[in-house]
Structures are given as C-alpha cells and as structure tokens.
Coordinates of C-alpha atoms in Angstrom, one line a residue:
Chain U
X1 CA 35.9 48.3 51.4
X2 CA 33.2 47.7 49.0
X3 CA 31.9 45.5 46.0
X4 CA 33.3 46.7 43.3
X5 CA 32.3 45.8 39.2
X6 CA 35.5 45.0 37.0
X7 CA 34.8 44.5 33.3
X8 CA 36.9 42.0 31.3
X9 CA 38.9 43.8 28.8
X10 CA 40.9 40.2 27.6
X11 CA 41.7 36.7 28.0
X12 CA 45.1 35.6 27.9
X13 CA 45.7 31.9 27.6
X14 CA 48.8 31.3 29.9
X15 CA 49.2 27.2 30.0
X16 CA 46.1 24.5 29.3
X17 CA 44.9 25.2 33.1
X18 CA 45.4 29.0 33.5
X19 CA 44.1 32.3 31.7
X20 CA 44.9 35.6 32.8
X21 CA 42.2 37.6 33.1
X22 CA 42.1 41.4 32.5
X23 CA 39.8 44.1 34.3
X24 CA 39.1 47.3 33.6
X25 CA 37.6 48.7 37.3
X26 CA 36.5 52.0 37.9
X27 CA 37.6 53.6 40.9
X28 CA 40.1 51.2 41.4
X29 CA 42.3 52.7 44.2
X30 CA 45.4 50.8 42.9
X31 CA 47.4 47.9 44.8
X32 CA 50.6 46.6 46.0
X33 CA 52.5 44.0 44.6
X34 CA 51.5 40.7 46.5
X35 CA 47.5 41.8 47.2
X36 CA 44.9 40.2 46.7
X37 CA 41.3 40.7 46.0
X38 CA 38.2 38.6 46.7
X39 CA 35.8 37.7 43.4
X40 CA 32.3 37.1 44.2
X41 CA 30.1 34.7 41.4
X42 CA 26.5 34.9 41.6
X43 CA 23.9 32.8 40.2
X44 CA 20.6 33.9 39.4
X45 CA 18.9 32.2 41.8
X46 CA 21.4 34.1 44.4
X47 CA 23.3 31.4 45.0
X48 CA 27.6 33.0 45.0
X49 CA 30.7 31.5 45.5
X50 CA 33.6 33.8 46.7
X51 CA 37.2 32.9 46.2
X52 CA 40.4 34.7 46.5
X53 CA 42.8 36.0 43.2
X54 CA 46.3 37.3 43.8
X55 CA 46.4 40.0 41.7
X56 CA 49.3 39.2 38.8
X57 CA 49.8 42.7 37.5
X58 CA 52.1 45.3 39.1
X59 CA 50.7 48.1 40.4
X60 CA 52.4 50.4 37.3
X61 CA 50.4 48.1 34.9
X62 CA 47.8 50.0 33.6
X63 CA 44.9 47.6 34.0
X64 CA 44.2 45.0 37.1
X65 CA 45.0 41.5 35.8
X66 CA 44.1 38.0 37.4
X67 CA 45.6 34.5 36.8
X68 CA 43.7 32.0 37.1
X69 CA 44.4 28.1 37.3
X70 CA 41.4 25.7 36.8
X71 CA 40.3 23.6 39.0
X72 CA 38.7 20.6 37.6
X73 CA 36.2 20.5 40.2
X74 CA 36.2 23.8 41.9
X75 CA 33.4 26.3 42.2
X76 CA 34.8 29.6 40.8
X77 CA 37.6 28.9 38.6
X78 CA 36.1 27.1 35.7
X79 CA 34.3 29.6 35.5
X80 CA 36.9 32.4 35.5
X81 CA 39.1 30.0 33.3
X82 CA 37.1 29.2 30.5
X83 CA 33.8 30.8 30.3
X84 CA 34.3 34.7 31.2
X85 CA 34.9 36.3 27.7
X86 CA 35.6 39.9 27.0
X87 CA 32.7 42.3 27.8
X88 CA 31.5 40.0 30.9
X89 CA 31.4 41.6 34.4
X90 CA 32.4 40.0 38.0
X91 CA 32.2 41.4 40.9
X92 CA 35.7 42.6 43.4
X93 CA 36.7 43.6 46.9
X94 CA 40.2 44.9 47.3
X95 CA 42.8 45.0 47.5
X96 CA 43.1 43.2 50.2
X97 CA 46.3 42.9 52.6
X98 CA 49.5 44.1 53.9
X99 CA 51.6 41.4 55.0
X100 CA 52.5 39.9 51.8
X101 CA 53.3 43.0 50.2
X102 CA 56.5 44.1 48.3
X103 CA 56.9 47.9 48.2
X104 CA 60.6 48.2 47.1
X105 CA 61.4 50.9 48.8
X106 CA 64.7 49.5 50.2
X107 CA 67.5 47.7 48.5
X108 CA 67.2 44.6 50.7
X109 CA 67.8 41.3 48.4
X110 CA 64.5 39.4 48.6
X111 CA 63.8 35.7 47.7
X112 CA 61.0 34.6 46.1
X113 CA 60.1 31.3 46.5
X114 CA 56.6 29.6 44.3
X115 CA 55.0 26.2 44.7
X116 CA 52.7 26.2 41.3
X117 CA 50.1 29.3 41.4
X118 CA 51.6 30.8 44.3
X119 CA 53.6 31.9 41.7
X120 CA 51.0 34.8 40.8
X121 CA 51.5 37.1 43.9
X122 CA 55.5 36.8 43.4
X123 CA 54.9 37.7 39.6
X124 CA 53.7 40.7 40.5
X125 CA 56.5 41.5 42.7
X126 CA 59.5 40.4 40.0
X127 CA 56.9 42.9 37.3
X128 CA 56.5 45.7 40.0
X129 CA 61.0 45.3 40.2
X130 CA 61.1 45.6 36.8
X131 CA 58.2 48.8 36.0
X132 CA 60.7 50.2 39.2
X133 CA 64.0 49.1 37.7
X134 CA 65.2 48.8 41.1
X135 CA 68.6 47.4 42.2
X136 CA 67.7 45.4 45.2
X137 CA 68.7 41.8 44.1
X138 CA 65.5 39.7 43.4
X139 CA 65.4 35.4 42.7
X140 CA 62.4 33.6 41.9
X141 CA 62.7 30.0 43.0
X142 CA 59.7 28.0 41.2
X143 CA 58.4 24.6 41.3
X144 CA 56.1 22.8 39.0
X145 CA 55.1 19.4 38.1
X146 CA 55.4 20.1 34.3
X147 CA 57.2 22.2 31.9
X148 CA 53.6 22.8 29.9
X149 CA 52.4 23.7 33.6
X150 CA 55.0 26.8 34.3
X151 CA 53.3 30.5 34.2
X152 CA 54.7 33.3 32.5
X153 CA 57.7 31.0 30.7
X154 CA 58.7 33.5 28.4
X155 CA 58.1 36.5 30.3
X156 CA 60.3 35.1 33.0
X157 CA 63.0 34.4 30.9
X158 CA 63.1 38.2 29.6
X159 CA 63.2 39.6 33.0
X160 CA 65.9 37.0 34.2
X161 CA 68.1 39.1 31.8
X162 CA 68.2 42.1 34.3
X163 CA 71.4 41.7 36.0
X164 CA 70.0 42.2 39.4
X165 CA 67.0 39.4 38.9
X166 CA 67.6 35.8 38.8
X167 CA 64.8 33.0 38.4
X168 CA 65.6 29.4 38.5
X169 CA 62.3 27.0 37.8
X170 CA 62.7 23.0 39.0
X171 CA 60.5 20.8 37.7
X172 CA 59.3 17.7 40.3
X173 CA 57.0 15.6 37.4
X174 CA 58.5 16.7 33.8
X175 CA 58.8 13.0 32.7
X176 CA 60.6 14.5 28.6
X177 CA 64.2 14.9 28.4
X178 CA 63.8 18.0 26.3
X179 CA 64.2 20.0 29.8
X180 CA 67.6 20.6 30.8
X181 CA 66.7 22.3 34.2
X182 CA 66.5 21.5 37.6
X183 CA 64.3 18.4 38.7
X184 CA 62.9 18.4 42.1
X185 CA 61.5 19.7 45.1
X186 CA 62.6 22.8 46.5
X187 CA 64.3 21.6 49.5
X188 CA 67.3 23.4 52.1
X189 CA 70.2 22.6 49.9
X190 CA 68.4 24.6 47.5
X191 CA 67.1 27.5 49.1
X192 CA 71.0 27.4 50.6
X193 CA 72.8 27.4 47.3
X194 CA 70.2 30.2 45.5
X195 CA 69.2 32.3 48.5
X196 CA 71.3 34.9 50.7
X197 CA 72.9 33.9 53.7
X198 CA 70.6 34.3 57.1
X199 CA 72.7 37.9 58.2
X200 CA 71.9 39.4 54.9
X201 CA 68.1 39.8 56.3
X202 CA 66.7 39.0 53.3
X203 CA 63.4 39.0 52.8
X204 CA 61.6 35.5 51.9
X205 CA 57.9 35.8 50.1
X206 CA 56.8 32.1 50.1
X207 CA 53.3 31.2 48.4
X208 CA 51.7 27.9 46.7
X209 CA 49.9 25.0 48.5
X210 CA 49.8 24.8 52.1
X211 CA 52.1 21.5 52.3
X212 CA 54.3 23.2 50.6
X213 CA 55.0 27.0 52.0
X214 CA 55.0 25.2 55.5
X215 CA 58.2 22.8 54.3
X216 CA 60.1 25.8 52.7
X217 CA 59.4 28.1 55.5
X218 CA 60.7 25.6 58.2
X219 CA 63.2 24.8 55.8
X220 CA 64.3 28.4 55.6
X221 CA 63.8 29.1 59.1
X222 CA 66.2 25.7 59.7
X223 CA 69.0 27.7 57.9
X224 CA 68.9 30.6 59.8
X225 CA 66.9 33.2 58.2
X226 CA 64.8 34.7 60.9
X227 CA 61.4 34.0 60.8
X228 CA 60.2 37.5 60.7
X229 CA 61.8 37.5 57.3
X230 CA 59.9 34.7 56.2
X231 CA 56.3 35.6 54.9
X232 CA 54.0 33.3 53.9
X233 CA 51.0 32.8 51.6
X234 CA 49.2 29.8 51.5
X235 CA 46.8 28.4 49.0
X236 CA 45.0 25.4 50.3
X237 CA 45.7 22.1 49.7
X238 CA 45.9 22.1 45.8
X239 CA 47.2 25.7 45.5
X240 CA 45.1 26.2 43.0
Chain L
X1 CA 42.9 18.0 62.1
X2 CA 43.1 19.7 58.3
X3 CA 47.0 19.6 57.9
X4 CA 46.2 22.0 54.8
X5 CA 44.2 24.5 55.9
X6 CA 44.7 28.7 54.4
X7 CA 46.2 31.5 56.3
X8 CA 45.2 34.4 57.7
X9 CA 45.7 36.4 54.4
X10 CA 42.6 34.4 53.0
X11 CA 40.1 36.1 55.8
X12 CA 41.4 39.3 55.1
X13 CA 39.0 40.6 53.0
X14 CA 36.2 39.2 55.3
X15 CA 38.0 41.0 58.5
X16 CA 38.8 44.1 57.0
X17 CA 34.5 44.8 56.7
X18 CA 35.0 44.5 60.2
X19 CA 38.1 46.5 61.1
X20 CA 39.2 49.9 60.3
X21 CA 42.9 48.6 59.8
X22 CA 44.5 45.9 58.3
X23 CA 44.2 42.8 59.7
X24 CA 46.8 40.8 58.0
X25 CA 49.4 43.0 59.7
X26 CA 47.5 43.1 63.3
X27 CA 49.5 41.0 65.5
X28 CA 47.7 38.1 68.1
X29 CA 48.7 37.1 71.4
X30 CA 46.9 33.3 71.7
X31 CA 45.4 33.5 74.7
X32 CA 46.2 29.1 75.1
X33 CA 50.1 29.6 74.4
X34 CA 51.1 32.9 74.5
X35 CA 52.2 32.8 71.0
X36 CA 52.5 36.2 68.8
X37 CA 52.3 36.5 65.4
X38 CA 50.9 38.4 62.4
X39 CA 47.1 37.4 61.9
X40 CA 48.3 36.5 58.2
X41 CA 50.3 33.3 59.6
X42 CA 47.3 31.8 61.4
X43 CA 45.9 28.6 59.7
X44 CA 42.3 29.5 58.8
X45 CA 39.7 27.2 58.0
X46 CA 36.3 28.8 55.8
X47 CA 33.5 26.6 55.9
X48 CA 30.0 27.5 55.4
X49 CA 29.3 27.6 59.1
X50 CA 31.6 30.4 59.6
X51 CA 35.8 31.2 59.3
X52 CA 37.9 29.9 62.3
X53 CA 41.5 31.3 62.7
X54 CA 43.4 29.0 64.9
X55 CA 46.8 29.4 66.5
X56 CA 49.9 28.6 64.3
X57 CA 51.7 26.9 67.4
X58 CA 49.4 25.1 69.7
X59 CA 46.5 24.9 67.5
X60 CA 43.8 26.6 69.8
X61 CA 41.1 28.3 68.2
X62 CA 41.7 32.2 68.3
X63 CA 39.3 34.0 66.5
X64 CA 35.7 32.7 64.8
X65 CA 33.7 34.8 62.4
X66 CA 30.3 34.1 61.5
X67 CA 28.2 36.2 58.7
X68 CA 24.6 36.6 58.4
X69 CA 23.8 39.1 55.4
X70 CA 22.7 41.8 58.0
X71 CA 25.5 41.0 60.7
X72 CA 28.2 39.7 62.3
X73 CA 29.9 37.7 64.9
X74 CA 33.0 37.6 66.3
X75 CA 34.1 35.4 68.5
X76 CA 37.8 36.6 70.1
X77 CA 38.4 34.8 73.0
X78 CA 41.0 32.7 72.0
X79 CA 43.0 36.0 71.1
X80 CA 44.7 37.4 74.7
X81 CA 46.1 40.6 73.1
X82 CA 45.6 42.4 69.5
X83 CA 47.7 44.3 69.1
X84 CA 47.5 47.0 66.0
X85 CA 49.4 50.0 64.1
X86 CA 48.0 53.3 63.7
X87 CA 48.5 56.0 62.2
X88 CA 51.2 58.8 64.5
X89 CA 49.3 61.2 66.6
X90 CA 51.5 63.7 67.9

C-alpha cells in the first residue's frame, strides 16, 4: 500500500468545527464503508504529521470524501479544516482496514452507535445502505454535546425517512429549549429500548472517543449481545 | 496508565507495510493472559518513539513497532499466537 496524491475537488462546511473535504485520487482502488485512510502533512523543512480520516463517503459515491473536525490545538486538522482549499494536494494511504467494515451483503439488522466524529465511519455505512437500498434494518444512535455540533443534520433526517433506517441523536450539553430530542448520554436503557434484542445477532459498529466506545460496548456486552458482534473504533481521548 | 489510548484499527495502516494481510482482522493470542482477539480491539498507544499494541485484558504489551525511514522493527513477543486468514488453496 502506497502514498497516494488526492487533489481537493471542494470544501463543504459541515458545522463551525468540521468541513468535509473532497478528493479526487487517481488510482484509487475504492473502499468499504467504515475504512479508513492515513493523511500525511509535510512541511518544507520535512517535518510531517500523519493522522487517521474515516472516510465519510460510500464506496458508490463517486469521489473519496473526508470529514474533518478541528482540533483547536492538534497538528493535522486545522490544517485540513480551515486552510486546504480547492486545487491543494495531500498525500493518502488506503484504505486501510477490515474489521470495521460494513459490506451489506446480508440482511442482519445492525446498530450503529456514534460518540461525536465517530460518527464519520458510521455515515458512510447508513450512505453505502442507502446507494444499496438494502432492507437489512439499520439505527444510528448519536451523541453530541450540541445541536450546532451534529454532522450531517439534514442529510440524516432525509435518510431516516427510509422505512428500514432509523436514527435517533441525544444531545448531552444542548443548554436551548428549541431541541425537542433526547438529552443524555447513551447509556443501557438506551441501547435496550433502540437496539435488537441479544438473539437477533445484530451487528453493533461503535466509534467516537475512547471513554466512550469502551462504556457502550460493556454496556452492550452487559445486555447480552455477544461481544463478537460488538465492533469497535476508537478515536482517542477527544474523538476528534 | 493512558485510560484513553486508540485501537488497533489506528496502526493498521502502519502494519499493513509490514504484512501481506490485513492486520485489523488477524487475531492475537497474548502470550501474558491467553486472551484472543482481533488486533483491531487492542489499545494502541503512537508516540514518537514507536506504536505499542497492548493487550485489551491484562494490559501486557503485545506487539511494538518502531520505524526508521529505511526499516523496521517489530517486536512480537508479547503475541503467543497470530493467527491469520488466507486466501482457499485447494
């Protein structure tokens, strides 16, 4: 797997913090929903930072796209977030992985369950359902701190219109009373009342900060669902 | 210890210039604990001295990777067993 040169075809604003970033790559084998690829930055005195992106797009889209969230003091995503403009090249590896993958190739209900960015390699699984129109029963369980902080608001809300996809967002900081939703953490009871029960076999894709895929895995775990249908992704400690 | 730390899916791409197969799917026997599990569920820690992949259960370090720009180290004696898929020879 080598270095590979994407070009950046557009920058989406997606929330204050986050821009998705689109790349035209040649010889860009195509990807699985839930891979990743590793972005390499280097200054000109040789000096490079890698990090890794989830990719956001589904593997049907017809260009590879990145979301990005900016980290006030990180490295790489300032960067990505607010200086690359159309035209400018970075360089790629990938994709990378096969554990957190979604094929859809069965019809086995799956539960998707997002702790702030970690939300990015599960968007490309709901997008990758939807370019399939498959049947298997999909539902996106996603925190946030903030209303102005959820990814892909509107999108989600179109696709949550498929019969066979459900997405429910809880917000654990939104301080306004303009949101009507769910407030709080995603705990057992909720993974209980929105997920399958454990003899089902669903499968569980659970990504965001570290803290937080290790309390909804045990939590899941705790209800049953066998931990070979739990997978995890974990971000760090600021998921970001 | 880092109660935060990545997983396994975070040294993939660093492992996979390594390895003809995917590592995020190859499964590890710790050699401490006995425990199994995909690579991708270890808890890895990337610093600038190198990437450590340490057991998800008893917190033993497995695997340690260190990079020079010419080579590589790899350090795998906290793994028992690997164990891998490939592809059907008949």
């Amino acid at each position: 797997m080598q270095w590979l040169v994407g070009t950046v075809t557009e920058t989406i604003p997606e929330t204050a913090q986050a821009v998705t970033v689109r790349l035209e790559v040649p010889d860009w084998p195509g990807h699985r929903a839930g891979q990743h690829v590793d972005v390499k930055l280097t200054a000109e005195d040789g000096y490079s930072a890698q990090r890794s992106y989830s990719i956001a797009s589904s593997p049907e889209a017809g260009a590879l796209e990145l979301t990005v969230v900016r980290i006030d003091d990180g490295e790489v995503s300032p960067y990505l977030a607010t200086v690359l403009d159309v035209g400018d090249r970075i360089e790629l590896r990938g994709p990378i992985g096969g554990y957190f993958v979604w094929d859809g190739d069965d019809s086995t209900p799956v539960l998707l369950v997002a702790g702030g960015s970690g939300v990015v390699p599960l968007m490309a699984m709901l997008r990758h359902h939807a370019a399939m129109q498959s049947e298997a029963a999909i539902h996106l369980v996603y925190s946030a701190r903030a209303r102005d902080e959820v990814l892909y608001a509107e999108e989600l809300r179109e696709l949550a219109q498929d019969p066979h996809r459900a997405v429910t967002i809880t917000l654990t900081r939104e301080t306004s009373d303009a949101w009507a939703g769910r407030r709080g953490r995603v705990d057992a009871r909720l993974l209980d009342e929105v997920g399958w029960p454990p003899a089902v076999g669903s499968q569980c894709y659970v990504c965001g900060p570290t803290p937080f895929v290790e309390a909804v895995a045990d939590a899941l775990v705790g209800l049953g669902h066998a931990p070979v249908n739990v997978k995890t992704e974990r971000f760090g400690p600021t998921g970001g | 210890m880092d109660t935060a730390p990545l997983d396994g899916n975070a040294t993939a791409g660093a492992l996979e210039e390594l390895f003809a197969f995917d590592v995020t799917v190859a499964r590890t026997t710790c050699a401490t604990c006995g425990d199994a599990r995909p690579l991708a569920e270890l808890r890895a820690y990337l610093r600038a001295a190198g990437t450590v992949l340490r057991c998800a259960t008893c917190g033993a370090v497995q695997v340690r990777l260190v990079r020079a720009p010419d080579r590589a180290w790899l350090d795998l004696r906290g793994v028992r067993v690997l164990e891998v898929a490939v592809p059907h020879s008949s």
